[in-house]
mmCIF file with all atom_site columns, C-alpha atoms in Angstrom:
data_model
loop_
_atom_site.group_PDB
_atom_site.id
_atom_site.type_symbol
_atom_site.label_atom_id
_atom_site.label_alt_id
_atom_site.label_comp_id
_atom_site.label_asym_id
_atom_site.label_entity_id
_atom_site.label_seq_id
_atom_site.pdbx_PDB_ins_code
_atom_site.Cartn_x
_atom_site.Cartn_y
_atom_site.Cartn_z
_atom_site.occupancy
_atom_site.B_iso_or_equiv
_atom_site.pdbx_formal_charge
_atom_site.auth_seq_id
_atom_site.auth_comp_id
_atom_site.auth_asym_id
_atom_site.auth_atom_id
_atom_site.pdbx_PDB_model_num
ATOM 1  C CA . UNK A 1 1  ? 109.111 92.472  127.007 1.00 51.00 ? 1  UNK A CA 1
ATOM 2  C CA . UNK A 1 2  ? 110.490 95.500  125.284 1.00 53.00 ? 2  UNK A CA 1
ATOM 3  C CA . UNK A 1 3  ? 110.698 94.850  121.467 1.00 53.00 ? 3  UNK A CA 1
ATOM 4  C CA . UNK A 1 4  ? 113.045 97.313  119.665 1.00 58.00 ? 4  UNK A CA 1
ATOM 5  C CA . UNK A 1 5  ? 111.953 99.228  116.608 1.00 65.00 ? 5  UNK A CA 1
ATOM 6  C CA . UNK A 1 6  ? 112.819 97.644  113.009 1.00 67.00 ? 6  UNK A CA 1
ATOM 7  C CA . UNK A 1 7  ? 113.611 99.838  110.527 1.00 77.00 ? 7  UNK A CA 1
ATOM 8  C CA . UNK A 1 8  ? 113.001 97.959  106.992 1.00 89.00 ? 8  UNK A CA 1
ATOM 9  C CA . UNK A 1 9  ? 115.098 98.677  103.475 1.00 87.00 ? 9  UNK A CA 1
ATOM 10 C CA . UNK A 1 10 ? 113.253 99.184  100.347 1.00 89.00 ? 10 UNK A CA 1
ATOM 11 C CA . UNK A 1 11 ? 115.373 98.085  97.006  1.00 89.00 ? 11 UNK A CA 1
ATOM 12 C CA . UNK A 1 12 ? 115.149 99.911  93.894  1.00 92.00 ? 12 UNK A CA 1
ATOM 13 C CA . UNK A 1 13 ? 116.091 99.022  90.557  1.00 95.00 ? 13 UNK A CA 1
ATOM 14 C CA . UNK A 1 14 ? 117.737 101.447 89.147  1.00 96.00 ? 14 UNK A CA 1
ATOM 15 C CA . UNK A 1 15 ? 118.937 100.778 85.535  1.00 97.00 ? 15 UNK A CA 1
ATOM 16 C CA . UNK A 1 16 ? 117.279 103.811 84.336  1.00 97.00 ? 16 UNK A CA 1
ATOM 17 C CA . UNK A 1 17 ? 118.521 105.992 86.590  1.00 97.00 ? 17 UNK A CA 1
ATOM 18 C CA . UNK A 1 18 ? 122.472 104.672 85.672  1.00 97.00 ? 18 UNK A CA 1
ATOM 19 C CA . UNK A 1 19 ? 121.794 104.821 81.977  1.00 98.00 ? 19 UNK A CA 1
ATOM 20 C CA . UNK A 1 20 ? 120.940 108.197 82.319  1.00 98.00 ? 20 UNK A CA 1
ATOM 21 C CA . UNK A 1 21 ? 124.051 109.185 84.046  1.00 97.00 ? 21 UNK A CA 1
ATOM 22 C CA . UNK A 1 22 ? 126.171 108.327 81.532  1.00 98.00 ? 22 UNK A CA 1
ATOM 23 C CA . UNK A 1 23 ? 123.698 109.078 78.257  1.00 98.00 ? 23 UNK A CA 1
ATOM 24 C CA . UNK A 1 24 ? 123.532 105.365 77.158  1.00 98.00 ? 24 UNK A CA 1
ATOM 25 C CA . UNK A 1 25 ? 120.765 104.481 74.869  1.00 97.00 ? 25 UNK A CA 1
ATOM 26 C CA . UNK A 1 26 ? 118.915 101.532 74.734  1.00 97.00 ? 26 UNK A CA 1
ATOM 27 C CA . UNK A 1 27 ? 120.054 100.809 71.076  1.00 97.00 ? 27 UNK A CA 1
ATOM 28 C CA . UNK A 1 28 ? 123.845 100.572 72.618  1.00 97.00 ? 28 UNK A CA 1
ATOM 29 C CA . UNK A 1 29 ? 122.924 98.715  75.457  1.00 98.00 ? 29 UNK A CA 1
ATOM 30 C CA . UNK A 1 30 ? 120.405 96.358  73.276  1.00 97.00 ? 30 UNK A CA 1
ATOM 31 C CA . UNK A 1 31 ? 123.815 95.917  70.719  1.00 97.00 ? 31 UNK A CA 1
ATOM 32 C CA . UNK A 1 32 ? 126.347 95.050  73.451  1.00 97.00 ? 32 UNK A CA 1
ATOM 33 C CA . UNK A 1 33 ? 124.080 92.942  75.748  1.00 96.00 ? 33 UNK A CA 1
ATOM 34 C CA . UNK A 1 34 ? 122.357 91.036  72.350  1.00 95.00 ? 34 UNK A CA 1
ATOM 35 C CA . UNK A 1 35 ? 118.815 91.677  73.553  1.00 94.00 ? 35 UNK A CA 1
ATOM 36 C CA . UNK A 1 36 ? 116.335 94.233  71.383  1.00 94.00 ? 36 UNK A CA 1
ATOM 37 C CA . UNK A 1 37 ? 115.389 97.553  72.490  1.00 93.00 ? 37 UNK A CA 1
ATOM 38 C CA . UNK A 1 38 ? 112.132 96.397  73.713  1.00 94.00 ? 38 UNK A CA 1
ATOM 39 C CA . UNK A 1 39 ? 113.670 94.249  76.176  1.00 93.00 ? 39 UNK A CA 1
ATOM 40 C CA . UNK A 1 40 ? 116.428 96.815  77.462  1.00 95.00 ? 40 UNK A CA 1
ATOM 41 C CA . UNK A 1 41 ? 112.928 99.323  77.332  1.00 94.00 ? 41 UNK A CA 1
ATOM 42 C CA . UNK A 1 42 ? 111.589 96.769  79.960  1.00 93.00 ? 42 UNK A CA 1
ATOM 43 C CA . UNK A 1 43 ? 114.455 96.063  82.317  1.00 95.00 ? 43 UNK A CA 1
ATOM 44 C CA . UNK A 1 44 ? 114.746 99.518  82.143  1.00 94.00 ? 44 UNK A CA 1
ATOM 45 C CA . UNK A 1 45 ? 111.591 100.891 83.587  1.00 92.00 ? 45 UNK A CA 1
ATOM 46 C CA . UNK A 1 46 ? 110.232 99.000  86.063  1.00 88.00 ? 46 UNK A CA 1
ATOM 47 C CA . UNK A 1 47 ? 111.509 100.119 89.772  1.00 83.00 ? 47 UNK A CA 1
ATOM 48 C CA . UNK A 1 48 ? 111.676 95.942  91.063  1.00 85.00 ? 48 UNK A CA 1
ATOM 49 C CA . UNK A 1 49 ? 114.675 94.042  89.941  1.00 83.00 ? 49 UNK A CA 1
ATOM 50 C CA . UNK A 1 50 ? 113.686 91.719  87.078  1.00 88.00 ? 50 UNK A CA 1
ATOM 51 C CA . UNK A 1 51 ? 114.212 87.863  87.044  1.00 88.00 ? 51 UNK A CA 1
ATOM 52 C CA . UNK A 1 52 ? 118.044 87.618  86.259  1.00 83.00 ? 52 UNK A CA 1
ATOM 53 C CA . UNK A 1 53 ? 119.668 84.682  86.740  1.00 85.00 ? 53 UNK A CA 1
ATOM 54 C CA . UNK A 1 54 ? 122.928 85.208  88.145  1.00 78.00 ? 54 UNK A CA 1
ATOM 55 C CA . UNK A 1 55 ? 124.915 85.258  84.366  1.00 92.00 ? 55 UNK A CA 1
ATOM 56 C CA . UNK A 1 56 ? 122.450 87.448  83.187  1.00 94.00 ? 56 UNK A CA 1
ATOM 57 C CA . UNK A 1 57 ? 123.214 89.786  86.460  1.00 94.00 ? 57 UNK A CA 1
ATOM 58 C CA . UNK A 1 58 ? 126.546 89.423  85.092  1.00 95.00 ? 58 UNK A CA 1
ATOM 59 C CA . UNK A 1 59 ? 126.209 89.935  81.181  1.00 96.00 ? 59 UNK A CA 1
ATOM 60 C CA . UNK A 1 60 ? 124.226 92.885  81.939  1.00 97.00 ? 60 UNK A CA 1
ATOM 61 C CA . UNK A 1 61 ? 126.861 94.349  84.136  1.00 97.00 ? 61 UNK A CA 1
ATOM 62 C CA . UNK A 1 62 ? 129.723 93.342  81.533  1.00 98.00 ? 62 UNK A CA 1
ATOM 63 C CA . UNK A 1 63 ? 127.784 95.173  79.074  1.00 98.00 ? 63 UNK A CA 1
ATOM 64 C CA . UNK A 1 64 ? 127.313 97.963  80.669  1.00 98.00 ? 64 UNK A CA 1
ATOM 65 C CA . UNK A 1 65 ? 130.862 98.231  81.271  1.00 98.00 ? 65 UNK A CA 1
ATOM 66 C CA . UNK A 1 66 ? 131.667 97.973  77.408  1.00 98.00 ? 66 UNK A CA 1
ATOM 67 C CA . UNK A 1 67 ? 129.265 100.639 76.296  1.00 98.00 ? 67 UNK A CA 1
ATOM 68 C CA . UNK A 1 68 ? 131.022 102.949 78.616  1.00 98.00 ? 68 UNK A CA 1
ATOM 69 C CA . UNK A 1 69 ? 134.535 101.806 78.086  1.00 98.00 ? 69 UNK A CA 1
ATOM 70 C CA . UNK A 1 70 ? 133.562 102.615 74.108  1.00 97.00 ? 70 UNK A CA 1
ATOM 71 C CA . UNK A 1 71 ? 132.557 106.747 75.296  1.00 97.00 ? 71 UNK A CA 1
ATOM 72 C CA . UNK A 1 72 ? 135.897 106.324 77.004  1.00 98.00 ? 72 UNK A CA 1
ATOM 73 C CA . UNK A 1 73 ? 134.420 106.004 80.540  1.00 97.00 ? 73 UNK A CA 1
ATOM 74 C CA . UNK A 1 74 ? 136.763 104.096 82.718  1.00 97.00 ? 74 UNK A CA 1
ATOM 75 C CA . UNK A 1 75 ? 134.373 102.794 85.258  1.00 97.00 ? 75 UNK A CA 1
ATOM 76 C CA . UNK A 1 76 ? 133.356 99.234  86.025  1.00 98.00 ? 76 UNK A CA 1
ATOM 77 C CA . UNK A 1 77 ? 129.319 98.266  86.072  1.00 98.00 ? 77 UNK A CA 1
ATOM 78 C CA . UNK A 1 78 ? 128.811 96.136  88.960  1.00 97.00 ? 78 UNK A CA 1
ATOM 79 C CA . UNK A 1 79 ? 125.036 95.208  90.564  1.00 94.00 ? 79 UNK A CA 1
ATOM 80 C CA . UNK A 1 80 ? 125.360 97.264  93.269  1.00 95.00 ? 80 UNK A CA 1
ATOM 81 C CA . UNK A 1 81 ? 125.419 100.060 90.622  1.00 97.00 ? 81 UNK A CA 1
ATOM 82 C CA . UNK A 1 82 ? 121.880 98.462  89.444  1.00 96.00 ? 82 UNK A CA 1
ATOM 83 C CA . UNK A 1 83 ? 120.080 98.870  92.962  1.00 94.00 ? 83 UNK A CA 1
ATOM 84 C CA . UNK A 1 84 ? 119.527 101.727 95.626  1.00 93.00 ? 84 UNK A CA 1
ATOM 85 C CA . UNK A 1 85 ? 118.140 101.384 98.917  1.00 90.00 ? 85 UNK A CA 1
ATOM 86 C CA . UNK A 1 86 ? 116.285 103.412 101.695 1.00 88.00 ? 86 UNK A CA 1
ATOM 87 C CA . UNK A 1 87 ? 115.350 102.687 105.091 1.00 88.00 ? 87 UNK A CA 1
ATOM 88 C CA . UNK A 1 88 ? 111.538 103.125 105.694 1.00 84.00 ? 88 UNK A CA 1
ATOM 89 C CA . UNK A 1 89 ? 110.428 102.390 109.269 1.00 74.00 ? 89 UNK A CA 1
ATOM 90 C CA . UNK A 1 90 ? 107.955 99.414  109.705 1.00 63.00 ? 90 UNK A CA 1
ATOM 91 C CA . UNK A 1 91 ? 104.143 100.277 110.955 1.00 56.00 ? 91 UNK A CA 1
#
């Protein structure tokens, strides 16, 4: 029996990398999604998705939308923007 080679995703979280593309700061992001900066700090650097619920998902995603609606950015946040993924083949 032949078995076919798998290829396997990895997901990254990738808050950091979207905050960074359009200069938001913690502090605005802390403001519009009422957390502190220490918690946007968190979300923010780790490279796994954190524990959302899915209206958390959701407010995160809204806010991130207002921030860059206020520095006139046109462009809707949704969570696809929040992840990336690669194929990596499985050993």
């Amino acid at each position: 029996m032949l078995v076919a080679e798998m290829s396997m995703i990895k997901i990254t979280w990738v808050l950091r990398e979207v905050m960074a593309r359009y200069k938001i700061k913690n502090k605005e992001l802390a403001e519009a999604f009422g957390r502190n900066d220490a918690s946007i700090s968190r979300i923010k650097t780790t490279d796994e998705m954190p524990e959302f619920n899915g209206g958390e998902l959701e407010s995160l995603c809204n806010a991130l939308t207002r921030v860059l609606k206020n520095k006139g950015i046109n462009k809707v946040i949704s969570p696809g923007d929040l992840l990336s993924w690669e194929s990596i083949d499985e050993e």
